[in-house]
Coordinates of C-alpha atoms in Angstrom, one line a residue:
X1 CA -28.4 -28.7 -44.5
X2 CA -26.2 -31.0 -42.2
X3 CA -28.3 -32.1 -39.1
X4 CA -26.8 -30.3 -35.8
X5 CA -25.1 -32.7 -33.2
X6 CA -26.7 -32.1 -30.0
X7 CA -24.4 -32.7 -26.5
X8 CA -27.8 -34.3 -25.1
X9 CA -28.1 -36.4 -28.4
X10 CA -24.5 -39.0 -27.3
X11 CA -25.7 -39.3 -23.5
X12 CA -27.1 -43.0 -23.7
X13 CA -24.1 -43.6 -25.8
X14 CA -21.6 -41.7 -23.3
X15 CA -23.3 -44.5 -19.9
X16 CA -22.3 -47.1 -22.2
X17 CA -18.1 -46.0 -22.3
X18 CA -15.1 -46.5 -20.5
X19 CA -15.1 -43.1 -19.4
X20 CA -18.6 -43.3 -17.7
X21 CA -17.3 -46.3 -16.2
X22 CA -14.4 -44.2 -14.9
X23 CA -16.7 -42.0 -12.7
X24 CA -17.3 -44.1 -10.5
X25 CA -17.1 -40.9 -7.4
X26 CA -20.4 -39.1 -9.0
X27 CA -24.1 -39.5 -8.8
X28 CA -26.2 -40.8 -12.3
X29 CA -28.0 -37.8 -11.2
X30 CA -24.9 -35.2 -11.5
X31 CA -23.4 -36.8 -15.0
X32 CA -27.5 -36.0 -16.1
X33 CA -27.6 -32.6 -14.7
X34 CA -24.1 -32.2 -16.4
X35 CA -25.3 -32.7 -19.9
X36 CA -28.3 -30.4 -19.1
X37 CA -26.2 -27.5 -17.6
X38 CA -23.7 -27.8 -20.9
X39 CA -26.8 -28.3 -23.4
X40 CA -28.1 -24.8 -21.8
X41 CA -25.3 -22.8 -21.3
X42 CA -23.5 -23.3 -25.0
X43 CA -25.6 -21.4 -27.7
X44 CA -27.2 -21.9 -30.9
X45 CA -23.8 -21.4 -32.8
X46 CA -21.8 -23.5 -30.5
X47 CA -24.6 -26.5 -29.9
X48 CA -22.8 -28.4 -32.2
X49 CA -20.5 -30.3 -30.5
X50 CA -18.7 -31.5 -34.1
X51 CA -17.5 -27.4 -34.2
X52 CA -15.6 -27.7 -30.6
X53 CA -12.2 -26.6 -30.6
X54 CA -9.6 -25.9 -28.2
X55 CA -11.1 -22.3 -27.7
X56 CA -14.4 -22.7 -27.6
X57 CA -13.7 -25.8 -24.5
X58 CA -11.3 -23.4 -22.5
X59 CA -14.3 -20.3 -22.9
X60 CA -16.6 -23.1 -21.6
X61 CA -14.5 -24.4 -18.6
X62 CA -13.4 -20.7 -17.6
X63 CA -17.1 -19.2 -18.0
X64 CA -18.5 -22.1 -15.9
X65 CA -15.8 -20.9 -13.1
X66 CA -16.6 -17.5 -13.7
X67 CA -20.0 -17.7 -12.8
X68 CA -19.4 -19.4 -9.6
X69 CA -16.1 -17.9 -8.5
X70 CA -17.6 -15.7 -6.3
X71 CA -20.4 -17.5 -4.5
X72 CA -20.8 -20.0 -2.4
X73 CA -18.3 -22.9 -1.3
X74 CA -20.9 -25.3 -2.3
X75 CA -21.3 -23.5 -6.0
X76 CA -17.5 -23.8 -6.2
X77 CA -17.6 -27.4 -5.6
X78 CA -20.4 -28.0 -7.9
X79 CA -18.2 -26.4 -10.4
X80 CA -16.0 -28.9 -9.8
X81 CA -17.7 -31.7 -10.0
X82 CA -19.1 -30.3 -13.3
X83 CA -15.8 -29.7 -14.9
X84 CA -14.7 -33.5 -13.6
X85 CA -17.4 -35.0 -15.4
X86 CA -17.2 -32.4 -18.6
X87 CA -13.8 -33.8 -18.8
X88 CA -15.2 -37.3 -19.0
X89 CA -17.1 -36.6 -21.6
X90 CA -15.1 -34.9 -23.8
X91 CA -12.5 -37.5 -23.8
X92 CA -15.5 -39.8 -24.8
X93 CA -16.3 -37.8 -27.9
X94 CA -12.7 -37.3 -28.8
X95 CA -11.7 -40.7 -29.1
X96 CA -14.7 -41.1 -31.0
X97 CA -13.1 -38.5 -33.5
X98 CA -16.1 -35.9 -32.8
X99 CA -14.0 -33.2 -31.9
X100 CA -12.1 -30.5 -33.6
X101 CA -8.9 -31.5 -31.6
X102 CA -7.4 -35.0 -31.1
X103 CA -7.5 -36.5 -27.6
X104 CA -3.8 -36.4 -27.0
X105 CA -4.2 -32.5 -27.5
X106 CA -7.7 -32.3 -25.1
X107 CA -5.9 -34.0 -22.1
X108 CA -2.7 -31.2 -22.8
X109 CA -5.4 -29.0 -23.1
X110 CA -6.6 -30.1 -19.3
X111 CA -3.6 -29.7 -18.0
X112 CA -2.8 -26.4 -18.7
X113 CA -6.6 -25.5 -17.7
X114 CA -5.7 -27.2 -14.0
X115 CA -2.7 -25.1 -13.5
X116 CA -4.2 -22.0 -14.8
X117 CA -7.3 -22.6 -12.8
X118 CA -5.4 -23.6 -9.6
X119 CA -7.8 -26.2 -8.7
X120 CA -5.9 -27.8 -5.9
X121 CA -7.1 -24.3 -4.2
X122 CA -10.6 -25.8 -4.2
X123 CA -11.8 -28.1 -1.6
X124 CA -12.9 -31.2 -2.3
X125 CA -12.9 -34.4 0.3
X126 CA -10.8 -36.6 -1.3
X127 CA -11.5 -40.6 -0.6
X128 CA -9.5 -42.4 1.8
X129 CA -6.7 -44.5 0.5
X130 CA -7.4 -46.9 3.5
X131 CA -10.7 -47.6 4.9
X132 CA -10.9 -49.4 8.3
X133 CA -13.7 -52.2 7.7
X134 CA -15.3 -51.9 10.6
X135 CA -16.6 -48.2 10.3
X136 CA -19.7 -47.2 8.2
X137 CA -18.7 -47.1 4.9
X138 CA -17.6 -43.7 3.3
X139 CA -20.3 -41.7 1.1
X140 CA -19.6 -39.6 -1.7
X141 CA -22.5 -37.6 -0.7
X142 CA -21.7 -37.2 2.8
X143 CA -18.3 -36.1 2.0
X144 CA -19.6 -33.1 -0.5
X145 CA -22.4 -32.1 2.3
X146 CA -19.6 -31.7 5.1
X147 CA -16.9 -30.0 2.7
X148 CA -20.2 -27.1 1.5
X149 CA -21.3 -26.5 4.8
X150 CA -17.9 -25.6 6.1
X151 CA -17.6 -24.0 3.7
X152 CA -20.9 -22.1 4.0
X153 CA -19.5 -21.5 7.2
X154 CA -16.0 -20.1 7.0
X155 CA -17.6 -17.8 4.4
X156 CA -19.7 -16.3 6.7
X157 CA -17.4 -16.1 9.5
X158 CA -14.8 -13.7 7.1
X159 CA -17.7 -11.9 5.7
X160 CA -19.1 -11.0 9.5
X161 CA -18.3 -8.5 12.2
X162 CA -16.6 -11.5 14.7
X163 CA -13.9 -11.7 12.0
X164 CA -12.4 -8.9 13.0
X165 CA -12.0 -9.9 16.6
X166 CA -10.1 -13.1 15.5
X167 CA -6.9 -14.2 16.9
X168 CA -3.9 -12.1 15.7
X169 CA -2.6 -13.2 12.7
X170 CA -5.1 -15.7 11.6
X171 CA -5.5 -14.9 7.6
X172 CA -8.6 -16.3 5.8
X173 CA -6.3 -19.1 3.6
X174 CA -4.9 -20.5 7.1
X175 CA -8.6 -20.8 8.8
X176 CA -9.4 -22.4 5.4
X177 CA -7.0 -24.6 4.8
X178 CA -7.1 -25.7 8.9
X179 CA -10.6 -26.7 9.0
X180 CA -10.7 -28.1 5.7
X181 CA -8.0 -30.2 6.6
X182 CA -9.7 -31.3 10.6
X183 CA -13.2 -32.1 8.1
X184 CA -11.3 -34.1 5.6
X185 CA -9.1 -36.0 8.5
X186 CA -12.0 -36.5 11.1
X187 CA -14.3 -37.7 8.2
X188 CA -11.6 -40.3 6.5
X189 CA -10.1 -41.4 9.8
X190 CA -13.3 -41.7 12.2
X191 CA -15.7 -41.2 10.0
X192 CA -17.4 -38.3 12.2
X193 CA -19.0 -35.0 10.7
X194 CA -18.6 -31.6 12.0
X195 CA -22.2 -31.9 13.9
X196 CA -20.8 -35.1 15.4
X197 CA -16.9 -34.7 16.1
X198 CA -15.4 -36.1 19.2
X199 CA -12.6 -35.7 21.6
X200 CA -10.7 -39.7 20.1
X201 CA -11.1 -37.6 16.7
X202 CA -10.3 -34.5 17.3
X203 CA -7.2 -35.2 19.3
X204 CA -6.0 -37.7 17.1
X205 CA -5.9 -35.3 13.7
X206 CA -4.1 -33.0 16.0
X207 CA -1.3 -35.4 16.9
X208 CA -1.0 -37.0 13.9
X209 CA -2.7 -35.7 10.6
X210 CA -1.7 -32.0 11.0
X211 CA 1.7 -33.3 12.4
X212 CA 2.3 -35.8 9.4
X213 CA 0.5 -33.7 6.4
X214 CA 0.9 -30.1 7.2
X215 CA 3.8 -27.6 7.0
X216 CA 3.9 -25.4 9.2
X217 CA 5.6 -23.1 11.5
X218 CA 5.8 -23.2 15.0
X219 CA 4.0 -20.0 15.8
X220 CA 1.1 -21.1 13.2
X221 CA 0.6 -24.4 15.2
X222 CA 0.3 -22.2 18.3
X223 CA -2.2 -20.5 16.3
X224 CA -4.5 -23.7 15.6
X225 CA -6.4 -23.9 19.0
X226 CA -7.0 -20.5 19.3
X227 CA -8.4 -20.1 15.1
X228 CA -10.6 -22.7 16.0
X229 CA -12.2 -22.0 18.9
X230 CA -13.2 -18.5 17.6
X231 CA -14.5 -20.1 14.5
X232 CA -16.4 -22.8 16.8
X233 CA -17.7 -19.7 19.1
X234 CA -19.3 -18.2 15.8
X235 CA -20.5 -21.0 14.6
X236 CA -22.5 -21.6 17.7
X237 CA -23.4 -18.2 18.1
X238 CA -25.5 -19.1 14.7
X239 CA -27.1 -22.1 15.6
X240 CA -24.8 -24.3 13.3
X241 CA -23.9 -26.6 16.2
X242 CA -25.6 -25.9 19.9
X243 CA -23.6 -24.4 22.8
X244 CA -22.8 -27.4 24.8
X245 CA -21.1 -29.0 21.4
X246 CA -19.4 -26.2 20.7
X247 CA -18.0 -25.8 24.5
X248 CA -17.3 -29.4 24.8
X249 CA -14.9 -29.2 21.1
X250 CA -13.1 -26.0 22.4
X251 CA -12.5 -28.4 26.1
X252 CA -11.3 -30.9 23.3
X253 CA -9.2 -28.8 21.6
X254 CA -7.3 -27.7 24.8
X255 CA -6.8 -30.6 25.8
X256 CA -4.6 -31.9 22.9
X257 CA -2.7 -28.6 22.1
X258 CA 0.4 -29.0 23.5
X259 CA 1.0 -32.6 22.6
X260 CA 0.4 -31.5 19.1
X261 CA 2.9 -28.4 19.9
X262 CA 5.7 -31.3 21.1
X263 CA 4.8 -33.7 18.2
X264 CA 5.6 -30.5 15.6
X265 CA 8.9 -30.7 16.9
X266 CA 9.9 -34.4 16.2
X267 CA 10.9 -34.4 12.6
X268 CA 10.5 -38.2 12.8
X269 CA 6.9 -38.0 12.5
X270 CA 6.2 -36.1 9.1
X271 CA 4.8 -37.8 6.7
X272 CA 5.9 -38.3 3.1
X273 CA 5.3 -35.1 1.4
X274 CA 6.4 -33.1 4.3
X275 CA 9.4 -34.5 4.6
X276 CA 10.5 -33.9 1.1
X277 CA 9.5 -30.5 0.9
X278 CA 11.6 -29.8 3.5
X279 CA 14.2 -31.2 2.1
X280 CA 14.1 -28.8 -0.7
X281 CA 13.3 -26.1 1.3
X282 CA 16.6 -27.1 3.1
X283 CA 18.7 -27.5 -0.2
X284 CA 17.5 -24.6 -1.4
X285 CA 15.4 -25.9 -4.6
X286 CA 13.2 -23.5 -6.0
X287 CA 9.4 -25.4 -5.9
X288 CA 8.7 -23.5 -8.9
X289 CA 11.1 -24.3 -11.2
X290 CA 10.0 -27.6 -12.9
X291 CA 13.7 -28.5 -13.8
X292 CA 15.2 -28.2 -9.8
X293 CA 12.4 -30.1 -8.6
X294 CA 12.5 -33.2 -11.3
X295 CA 16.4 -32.5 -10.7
X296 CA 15.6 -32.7 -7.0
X297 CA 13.5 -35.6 -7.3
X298 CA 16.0 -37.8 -9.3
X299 CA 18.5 -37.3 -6.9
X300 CA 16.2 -38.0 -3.9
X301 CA 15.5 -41.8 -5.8
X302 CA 18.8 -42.4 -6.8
X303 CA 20.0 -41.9 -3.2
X304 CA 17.4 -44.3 -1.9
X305 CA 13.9 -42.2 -2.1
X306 CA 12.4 -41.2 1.3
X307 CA 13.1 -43.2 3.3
X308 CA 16.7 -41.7 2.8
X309 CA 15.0 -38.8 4.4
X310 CA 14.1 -40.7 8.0
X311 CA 16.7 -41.4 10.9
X312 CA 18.2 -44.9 10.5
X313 CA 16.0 -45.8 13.1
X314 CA 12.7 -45.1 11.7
X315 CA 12.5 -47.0 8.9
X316 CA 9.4 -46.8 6.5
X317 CA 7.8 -45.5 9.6
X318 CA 5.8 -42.7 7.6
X319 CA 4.0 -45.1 5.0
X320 CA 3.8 -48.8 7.0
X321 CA 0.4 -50.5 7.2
X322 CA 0.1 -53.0 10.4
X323 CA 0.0 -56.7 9.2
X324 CA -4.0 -56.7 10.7
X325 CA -4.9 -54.0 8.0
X326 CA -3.4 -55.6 5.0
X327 CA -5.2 -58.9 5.9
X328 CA -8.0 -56.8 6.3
X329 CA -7.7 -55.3 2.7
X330 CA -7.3 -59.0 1.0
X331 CA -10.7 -60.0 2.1
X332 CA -12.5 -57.1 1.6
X333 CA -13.2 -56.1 -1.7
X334 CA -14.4 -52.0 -1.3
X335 CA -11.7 -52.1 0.9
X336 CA -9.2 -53.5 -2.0
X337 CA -9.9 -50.8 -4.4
X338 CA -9.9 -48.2 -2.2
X339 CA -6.5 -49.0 -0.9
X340 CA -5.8 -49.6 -4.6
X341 CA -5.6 -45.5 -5.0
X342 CA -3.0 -45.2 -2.0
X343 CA -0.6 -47.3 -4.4
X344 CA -1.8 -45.2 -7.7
X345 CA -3.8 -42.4 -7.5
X346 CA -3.6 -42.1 -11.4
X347 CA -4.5 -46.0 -12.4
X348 CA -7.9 -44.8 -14.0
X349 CA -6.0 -42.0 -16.2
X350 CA -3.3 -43.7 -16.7
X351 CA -5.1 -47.7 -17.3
X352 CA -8.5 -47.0 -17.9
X353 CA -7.9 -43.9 -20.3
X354 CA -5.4 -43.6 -23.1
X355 CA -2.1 -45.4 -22.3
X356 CA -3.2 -48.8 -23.7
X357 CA -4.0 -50.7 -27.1
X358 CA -7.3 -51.5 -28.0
X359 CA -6.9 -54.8 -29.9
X360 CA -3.9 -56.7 -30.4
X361 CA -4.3 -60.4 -32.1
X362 CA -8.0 -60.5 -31.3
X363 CA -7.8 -59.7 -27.9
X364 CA -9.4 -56.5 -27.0
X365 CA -9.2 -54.3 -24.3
X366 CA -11.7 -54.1 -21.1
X367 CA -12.5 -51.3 -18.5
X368 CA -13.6 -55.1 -16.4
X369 CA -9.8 -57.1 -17.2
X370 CA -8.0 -53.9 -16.5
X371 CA -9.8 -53.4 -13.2
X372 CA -9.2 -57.1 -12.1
X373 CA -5.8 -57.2 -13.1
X374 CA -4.9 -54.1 -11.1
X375 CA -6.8 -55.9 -7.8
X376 CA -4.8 -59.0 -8.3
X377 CA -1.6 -56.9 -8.6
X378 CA -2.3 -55.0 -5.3
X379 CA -3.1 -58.6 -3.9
X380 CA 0.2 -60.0 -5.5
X381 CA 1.9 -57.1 -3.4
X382 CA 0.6 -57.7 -0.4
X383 CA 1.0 -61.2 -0.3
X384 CA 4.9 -60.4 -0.6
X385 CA 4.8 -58.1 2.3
X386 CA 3.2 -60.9 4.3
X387 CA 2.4 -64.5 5.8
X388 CA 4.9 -67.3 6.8
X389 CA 5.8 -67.3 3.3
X390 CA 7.1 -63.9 3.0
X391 CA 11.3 -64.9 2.9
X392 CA 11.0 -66.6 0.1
X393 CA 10.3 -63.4 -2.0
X394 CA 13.4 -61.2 -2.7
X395 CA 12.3 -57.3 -2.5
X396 CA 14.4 -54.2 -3.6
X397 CA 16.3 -53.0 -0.6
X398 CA 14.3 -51.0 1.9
X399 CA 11.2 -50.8 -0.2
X400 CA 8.3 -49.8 2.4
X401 CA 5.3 -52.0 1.5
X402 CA 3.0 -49.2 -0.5
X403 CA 5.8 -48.9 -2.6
X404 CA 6.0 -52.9 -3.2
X405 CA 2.3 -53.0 -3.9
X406 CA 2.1 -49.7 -6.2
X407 CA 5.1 -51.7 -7.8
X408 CA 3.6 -54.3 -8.8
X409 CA 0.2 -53.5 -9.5
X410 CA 1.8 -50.9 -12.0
X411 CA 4.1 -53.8 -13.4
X412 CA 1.0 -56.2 -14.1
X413 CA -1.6 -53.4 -15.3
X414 CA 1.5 -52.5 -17.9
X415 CA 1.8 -55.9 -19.5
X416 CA -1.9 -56.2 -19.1
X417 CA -2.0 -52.6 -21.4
X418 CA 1.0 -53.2 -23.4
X419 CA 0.2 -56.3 -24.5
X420 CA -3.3 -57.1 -23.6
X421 CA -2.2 -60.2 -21.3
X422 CA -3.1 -61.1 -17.6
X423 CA -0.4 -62.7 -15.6
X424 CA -1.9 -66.0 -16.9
X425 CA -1.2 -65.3 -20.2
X426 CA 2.4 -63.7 -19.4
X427 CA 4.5 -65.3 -22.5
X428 CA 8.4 -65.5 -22.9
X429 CA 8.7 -63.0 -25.9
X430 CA 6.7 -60.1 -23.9
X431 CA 8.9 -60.7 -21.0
X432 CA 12.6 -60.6 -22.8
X433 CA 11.4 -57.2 -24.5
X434 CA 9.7 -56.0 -20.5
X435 CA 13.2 -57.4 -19.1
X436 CA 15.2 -55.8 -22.1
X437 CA 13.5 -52.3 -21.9
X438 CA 14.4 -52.1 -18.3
X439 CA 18.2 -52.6 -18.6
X440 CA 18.4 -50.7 -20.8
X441 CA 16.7 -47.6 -19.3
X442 CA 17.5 -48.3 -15.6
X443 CA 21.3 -48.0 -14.2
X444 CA 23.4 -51.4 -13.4
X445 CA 22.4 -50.8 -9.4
X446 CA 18.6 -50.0 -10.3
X447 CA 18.2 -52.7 -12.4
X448 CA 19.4 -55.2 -10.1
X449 CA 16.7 -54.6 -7.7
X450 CA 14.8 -54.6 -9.7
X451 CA 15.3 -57.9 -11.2
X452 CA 14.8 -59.2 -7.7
X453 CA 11.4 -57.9 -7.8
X454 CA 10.7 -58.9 -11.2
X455 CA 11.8 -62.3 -9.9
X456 CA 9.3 -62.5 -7.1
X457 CA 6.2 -61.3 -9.5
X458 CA 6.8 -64.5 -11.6
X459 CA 7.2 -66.5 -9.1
X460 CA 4.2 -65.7 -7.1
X461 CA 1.7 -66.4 -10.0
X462 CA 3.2 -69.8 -10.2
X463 CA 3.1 -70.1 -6.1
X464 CA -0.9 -69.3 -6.7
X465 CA -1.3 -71.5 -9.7
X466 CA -2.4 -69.1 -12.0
X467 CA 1.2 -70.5 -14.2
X468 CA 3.1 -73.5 -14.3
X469 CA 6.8 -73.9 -12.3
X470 CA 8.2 -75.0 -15.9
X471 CA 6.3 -71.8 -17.5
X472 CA 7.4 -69.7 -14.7
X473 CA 10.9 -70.6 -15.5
X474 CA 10.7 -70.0 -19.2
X475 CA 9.5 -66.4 -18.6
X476 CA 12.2 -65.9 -16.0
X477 CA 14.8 -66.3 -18.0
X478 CA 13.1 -64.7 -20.8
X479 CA 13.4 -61.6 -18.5
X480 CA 16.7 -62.1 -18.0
X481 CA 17.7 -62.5 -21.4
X482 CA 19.2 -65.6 -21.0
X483 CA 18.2 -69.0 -22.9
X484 CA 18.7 -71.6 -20.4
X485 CA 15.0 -72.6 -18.9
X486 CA 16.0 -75.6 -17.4
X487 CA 17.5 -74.6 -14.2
X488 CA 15.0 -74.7 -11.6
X489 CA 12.9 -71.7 -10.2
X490 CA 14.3 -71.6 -6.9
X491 CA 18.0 -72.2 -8.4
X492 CA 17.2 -69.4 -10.4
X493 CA 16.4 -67.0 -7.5
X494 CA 19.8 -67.3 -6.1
X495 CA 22.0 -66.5 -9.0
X496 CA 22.9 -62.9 -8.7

């Protein structure tokens, strides 16, 4: 009789992968609690992982929800985090080949289960993309206890005889989504809690955050004061915080109402996301339909991306960095990879999971290299956006500088998974095909930019001596598909 595969059985193995490596947000203690909460809640038929299919993972993911849909805001977060690291693991075991479907199929598989699941309708602090150095550093932990006590909160506020005497036309979603959004902001920002919020913080969401981030009408912005207070009077009334806090956030909240009310109006101050979806809402595009948005969204880039959206005289005013932070970032290494996620939120899946070769020439691939690479790339940016030298490096025409940086921190983690070479290692035949692929999938316009910035990525590995000028040229010209590697670098910048 075949020996049963237990999910407990591959856990040493599991600490030892790239995909542990990749949850680098949870607890040791949560991935061990998640192998115990799987291990009991599959039975005796199913405790063989070997037999898992597509139907037996979607019953699993949608019976875990199910048994916490309706409880607390802390169950439904743990839910979360349970189905985050599940994930995890069964990519581990399917690349392994210890599935009953392939791991192309599983991460399909995820997909749909997101959408069906709705799990952007969950709350979940989500790391800064920025931290300022000189705050305490953010906590994982911290963030969870703040986001499942609200929540604790706001479910006992709809479920008690106060809600009814709320503000007119304050629904449960909007009081939600509001102090979800002040907890999340006031925690990232300031780094201040709801026991411990103050007036700079407070203030400052409301003028800027829910100005940049939030859509919203103007009669639900004259609704934000008023939600809140009532919430903050119950939550008081409890206990939760003690009167003199509670009065002194309500004072607070007065006090910065109206500039929040006049900042709603200046469409110069939405942020990124805001002002496209007005856009569409302006055009007319139908957010639902996947084919008018990408439509919508091709257009949008061809016509110069978002910053097409601001007044001529606002440029790149929604995503700029000051020069101070960015020097900040270089020399700070926590503060390098969390800045790394403002440039690409998806480098683990897209990097560290499946979109790369495993060996090539008896090189393999490393969760470590990838990682490095990605921090010198978001260096490499940076470095063109600043510094005495900064004029020296052509740029794409009004490219703010997260999109430099996500630019070419996505350009060096390619060749790095394409081709399993660091910028070091960068040789003339992987940069003819890089430069052929792109002209011949990028309009005349496009690619010219382009090009410009491809120019200034060689050229700064050879300005930091990690390549030679004379190899610097070679792949230069390999990139632009010509055979001449003679001509100087610097000659070679100027021809157009």
């Amino acid at each position: 009789m075949a020996k049963k595969r237990q999910i407990t059985d591959i856990e040493s193995e599991f600490k030892q992968s790239k995909e542990f490596e990749i949850l680098t947000d949870f607890e040791k203690s949560e991935v061990a609690d998640v192998f115990e909460t799987i291990a009991d809640t599959t039975s005796d038929d199913y405790s063989d992982y070997t037999k898992w299919d597509a139907d037996f993972i979607v019953a699993l993911v949608f019976s875990l929800f199910d048994q916490l849909g309706n409880s607390t805001a802390q169950d439904a977060t743990r839910a979360i985090v349970i189905y985050d690291i599940l994930k995890a693991v069964l990519r581990f075991l399917a690349s392994k080949n210890k599935l009953q479907i392939p791991l192309f199929e599983l991460n399909q598989l995820f997909n749909l289960i997101d959408s069906e699941l709705s799990l952007n309708s969950f709350q979940r602090i989500r790391e800064p993309n920025y931290q300022d150095p000189a705050l305490p550093g953010w906590r994982r932990y911290v963030a969870n206890d703040i986001t499942n006590y609200m929540g604790e909160w706001i479910d006992a506020y709809v479920e008690s005889s106060d809600w009814a005497k709320r503000p007119k036309g304050v629904t449960e979603d909007f009081l939600s989504s509001l102090m979800f959004s002040m907890t999340e902001y006031v925690y990232n920002i300031y780094r201040k809690t709801p026991k411990t919020w103050t007036k700079t913080a407070l203030n400052g969401v409301m003028e800027n955050e829910f100005i940049t981030n939030m859509d919203l009408e103007d009669e639900d912005y004259r609704l934000i004061v008023p939600a809140m207070s009532a919430f903050i009077d119950f939550v008081a009334e409890n206990g939760w915080i003690n009167a003199q806090k509670a009065a002194n956030y309500k004072r607070y909240l007065a006090a910065g109402e109206e500039k929040m009310i006049e900042a709603s109006h200046d469409d110069t101050k939405a942020g990124p996301a805001k002002l496209v979806y007005k856009e569409m809402e302006r055009q007319g595009v139908d957010i639902d339909n996947d084919e008018e948005v990408e439509k919508f969204i091709q257009n949008l880039n061809e016509n110069g991306g978002i910053d097409s959206l601001l007044p001529d005289d606002e440029p790149n005013k929604a995503r700029n960095f000051t020069d101070g932070e960015l020097a900040a970032i270089l020399t700070d290494k926590a503060t390098l990879e969390s800045f790394s996620q403002a440039v690409d939120p998806d480098f683990e899946t897209n990097f560290l999971g499946d979109h790369h070769l495993v060996e090539l020439d008896n090189k393999k691939w490393s969760v470590k290299q990838a990682k490095a690479v990605h921090l010198q790339g978001i260096k490499d940016g940076i470095k063109m956006w600043l510094g005495r030298d900064r004029d020296k490096y052509e740029l794409p025409a009004g490219i703010d500088v997260v999109s430099l940086v996500g630019t070419v921190a996505e350009l060096e983690d390619t060749l790095y998974s394409q081709h399993l070479q660091t910028p070091k290692e960068w040789t003339p035949a992987t940069w003819r095909e890089f430069g052929q692929w792109a002209r011949d999938n990028q309009s005349k316009g496009r690619n010219k930019e382009a090009t410009k910035l491809f120019t200034s990525v060689i050229r700064i590995q050879a300005d930091n001596k990690r390549i030679s000028p004379q190899k610097a040229n070679q792949l230069l010209f390999a990139m632009r598909g010509e055979d001449n590697n003679i001509i100087s670098l610097d000659d070679a910048r100027k021809k157009k």
